[in-house]
Amino acid sequence: MAIRKITEYPENVLAEVGKPVTEFDEELAELCADMYDTMYDAEGVGLAAPQIGLNLRLFVMDCDGIKLIAANPEIVATEGEQSSQEGCLSVGKVPAVVTRPQKARLRAQNEKGEWFERDAEGYAARCFMHETDHCNGMLFLDHLPKMRRDMVVKRFKKEKRWV
Ligand SMILES: [Zn+2]
């Protein structure tokens, strides 16, 4: 097990559509263990493979009582609406209010390749959607109006001392 380096905006891999996970072997289990180590070390509640530089449809999460590994994740149903603060380990956790559905149903494969569906609402549903977005090359920034997006990027760059 090891802590991996977290990929940060605007590295290309964060904007690429991930490749499907096809091998459900020991190597995948080790990768997931590293992803959990990296996520907990960074005090995050979810981490997707592109965030450690891998162009792969895979995430781990431990959020609001839901701990799971999701390979080839899809959001298959949503309901309602919620607006609250969201941040991302790849954008320095700079927060912004994002509007998303209140409930979401995740369909994915576990580390053994078995398909499952899981329902969540509120914070955990937000996590399902945020991490699935990563697997599709999207960031929470992509859900923001331009002005708010620019503000988050500006604050992030400032924190990184790019300006
Ligand atoms: Zn993120």
Tab-separated table of C-alpha atoms and ligand atoms in Angstrom:
chain	number	residue	atom	x	y	z
A	1	MET	CA	0.000	0.000	0.000
A	2	ALA	CA	1.195	3.473	-0.789
A	3	ILE	CA	0.158	7.062	-1.037
A	4	ARG	CA	0.118	8.244	-4.650
A	5	LYS	CA	0.616	11.768	-5.939
A	6	ILE	CA	-2.669	13.560	-6.593
A	7	THR	CA	-3.136	14.905	-10.106
A	8	GLU	CA	-4.227	18.534	-10.156
A	9	TYR	CA	-6.177	20.788	-12.483
A	10	PRO	CA	-5.506	21.436	-15.371
A	11	GLU	CA	-3.560	18.209	-16.059
A	12	ASN	CA	-4.906	16.485	-19.188
A	13	VAL	CA	-5.785	13.158	-17.605
A	14	LEU	CA	-8.510	14.897	-15.588
A	15	ALA	CA	-10.262	15.874	-18.811
A	16	GLU	CA	-10.040	12.479	-20.533
A	17	VAL	CA	-12.821	9.914	-20.684
A	18	GLY	CA	-11.522	6.946	-18.689
A	19	LYS	CA	-10.907	3.506	-20.180
A	20	PRO	CA	-13.036	0.644	-18.849
A	21	VAL	CA	-11.640	-1.595	-16.118
A	22	THR	CA	-11.344	-5.091	-17.623
A	23	GLU	CA	-9.025	-6.999	-15.261
A	24	PHE	CA	-10.370	-7.747	-11.790
A	25	ASP	CA	-7.187	-9.148	-10.306
A	26	GLU	CA	-4.707	-8.675	-7.469
A	27	GLU	CA	-3.243	-5.633	-9.225
A	28	LEU	CA	-6.639	-3.910	-9.183
A	29	ALA	CA	-7.098	-4.739	-5.492
A	30	GLU	CA	-3.673	-3.187	-4.746
A	31	LEU	CA	-4.524	-0.119	-6.789
A	32	CYS	CA	-7.772	0.323	-4.832
A	33	ALA	CA	-5.856	-0.024	-1.545
A	34	ASP	CA	-3.450	2.710	-2.705
A	35	MET	CA	-6.390	4.881	-3.703
A	36	TYR	CA	-7.924	4.509	-0.234
A	37	ASP	CA	-4.556	5.359	1.390
A	38	THR	CA	-4.218	8.409	-0.833
A	39	MET	CA	-7.803	9.527	-0.202
A	40	TYR	CA	-7.584	9.192	3.592
A	41	ASP	CA	-4.177	10.881	3.664
A	42	ALA	CA	-5.659	13.854	1.795
A	43	GLU	CA	-8.758	13.783	4.047
A	44	GLY	CA	-11.054	13.286	1.073
A	45	VAL	CA	-14.319	11.324	0.887
A	46	GLY	CA	-13.811	10.048	-2.659
A	47	LEU	CA	-10.985	9.560	-5.139
A	48	ALA	CA	-11.101	8.582	-8.806
A	49	ALA	CA	-8.275	6.955	-10.793
A	50	PRO	CA	-7.651	10.025	-13.019
A	51	GLN	CA	-6.804	11.883	-9.796
A	52	ILE	CA	-3.695	9.717	-9.457
A	53	GLY	CA	-2.891	10.041	-13.145
A	54	LEU	CA	-4.593	6.875	-14.435
A	55	ASN	CA	-6.987	7.053	-17.359
A	56	LEU	CA	-9.330	4.460	-15.875
A	57	ARG	CA	-13.015	4.251	-14.954
A	58	LEU	CA	-12.553	3.565	-11.259
A	59	PHE	CA	-13.201	5.319	-7.967
A	60	VAL	CA	-13.205	4.640	-4.247
A	61	MET	CA	-15.294	6.463	-1.670
A	62	ASP	CA	-16.033	6.563	2.044
A	63	CYS	CA	-18.696	9.188	2.439
A	64	ASP	CA	-21.612	9.584	4.822
A	65	GLY	CA	-21.611	5.888	5.798
A	66	ILE	CA	-21.150	4.523	2.278
A	67	LYS	CA	-17.788	2.904	1.626
A	68	LEU	CA	-17.329	1.258	-1.763
A	69	ILE	CA	-15.157	0.606	-4.777
A	70	ALA	CA	-16.775	1.378	-8.129
A	71	ALA	CA	-15.330	0.169	-11.420
A	72	ASN	CA	-17.037	1.233	-14.651
A	73	PRO	CA	-19.512	3.424	-12.726
A	74	GLU	CA	-22.689	4.867	-14.195
A	75	ILE	CA	-25.426	6.998	-12.676
A	76	VAL	CA	-28.566	5.194	-13.818
A	77	ALA	CA	-31.239	7.266	-12.047
A	78	THR	CA	-31.526	10.625	-10.324
A	79	GLU	CA	-34.246	12.511	-8.493
A	80	GLY	CA	-34.782	15.949	-6.988
A	81	GLU	CA	-32.266	18.732	-6.539
A	82	GLN	CA	-29.724	19.897	-3.955
A	83	SER	CA	-27.339	22.821	-3.835
A	84	SER	CA	-24.372	22.762	-1.502
A	85	GLN	CA	-20.660	23.277	-1.133
A	86	GLU	CA	-18.447	20.911	-3.030
A	87	GLY	CA	-14.698	20.692	-3.473
A	88	CYS	CA	-12.177	18.434	-5.144
A	89	LEU	CA	-8.755	17.128	-4.104
A	90	SER	CA	-7.558	17.937	-7.636
A	91	VAL	CA	-8.595	21.572	-7.264
A	92	GLY	CA	-7.084	22.163	-3.828
A	93	LYS	CA	-10.459	21.630	-2.110
A	94	VAL	CA	-11.473	25.184	-3.034
A	95	PRO	CA	-15.219	25.036	-2.368
A	96	ALA	CA	-18.085	26.171	-4.554
A	97	VAL	CA	-21.830	25.652	-4.442
A	98	VAL	CA	-22.896	23.065	-7.024
A	99	THR	CA	-26.466	22.131	-7.894
A	100	ARG	CA	-27.019	18.415	-8.457
A	101	PRO	CA	-29.823	15.877	-8.041
A	102	GLN	CA	-30.719	15.043	-4.407
A	103	LYS	CA	-30.772	11.283	-5.011
A	104	ALA	CA	-28.712	9.098	-7.292
A	105	ARG	CA	-28.500	5.411	-8.138
A	106	LEU	CA	-25.011	4.115	-8.915
A	107	ARG	CA	-24.416	1.029	-11.043
A	108	ALA	CA	-20.857	-0.296	-11.008
A	109	GLN	CA	-18.645	-3.337	-10.544
A	110	ASN	CA	-16.831	-4.154	-7.314
A	111	GLU	CA	-13.162	-5.219	-7.170
A	112	LYS	CA	-14.214	-8.774	-8.063
A	113	GLY	CA	-16.064	-7.636	-11.154
A	114	GLU	CA	-19.549	-8.204	-9.709
A	115	TRP	CA	-22.160	-5.656	-10.774
A	116	PHE	CA	-24.146	-3.875	-8.075
A	117	GLU	CA	-26.538	-0.969	-7.706
A	118	ARG	CA	-26.578	1.383	-4.739
A	119	ASP	CA	-28.907	4.270	-3.886
A	120	ALA	CA	-27.812	7.332	-1.996
A	121	GLU	CA	-29.040	10.797	-1.209
A	122	GLY	CA	-27.579	14.093	-0.100
A	123	TYR	CA	-23.817	14.130	0.448
A	124	ALA	CA	-23.215	10.502	-0.598
A	125	ALA	CA	-25.274	10.966	-3.798
A	126	ARG	CA	-23.184	14.052	-4.530
A	127	CYS	CA	-20.061	11.920	-4.080
A	128	PHE	CA	-21.398	9.226	-6.475
A	129	MET	CA	-21.933	11.894	-9.134
A	130	HIS	CA	-18.696	13.808	-8.511
A	131	GLU	CA	-16.562	10.653	-8.770
A	132	THR	CA	-18.464	9.250	-11.766
A	133	ASP	CA	-17.883	12.616	-13.468
A	134	HIS	CA	-14.118	12.154	-12.944
A	135	CYS	CA	-14.364	8.847	-14.844
A	136	ASN	CA	-15.987	10.778	-17.704
A	137	GLY	CA	-13.317	13.481	-17.776
A	138	MET	CA	-15.446	16.023	-15.937
A	139	LEU	CA	-14.731	18.147	-12.880
A	140	PHE	CA	-17.174	19.861	-10.527
A	141	LEU	CA	-15.942	23.074	-12.176
A	142	ASP	CA	-17.780	22.007	-15.325
A	143	HIS	CA	-21.089	22.347	-13.452
A	144	LEU	CA	-20.414	25.948	-12.421
A	145	PRO	CA	-21.468	29.144	-14.148
A	146	LYS	CA	-18.426	30.726	-15.822
A	147	MET	CA	-17.943	33.478	-13.241
A	148	ARG	CA	-17.975	31.097	-10.299
A	149	ARG	CA	-15.708	28.670	-12.156
A	150	ASP	CA	-13.183	31.439	-12.850
A	151	MET	CA	-13.249	32.421	-9.185
A	152	VAL	CA	-12.485	28.876	-8.018
A	153	VAL	CA	-9.647	28.497	-10.542
A	154	LYS	CA	-8.221	31.881	-9.523
A	155	ARG	CA	-8.259	30.942	-5.840
A	156	PHE	CA	-6.713	27.565	-6.585
A	157	LYS	CA	-3.923	29.136	-8.660
A	158	LYS	CA	-3.256	31.632	-5.905
A	159	GLU	CA	-2.932	28.822	-3.386
A	160	LYS	CA	-0.540	27.056	-5.745
A	161	ARG	CA	1.411	30.347	-6.099
A	162	TRP	CA	0.983	30.369	-9.844
A	163	VAL	CA	0.176	34.066	-9.764
B	1	ZN	ZN	-12.885	15.450	-7.435
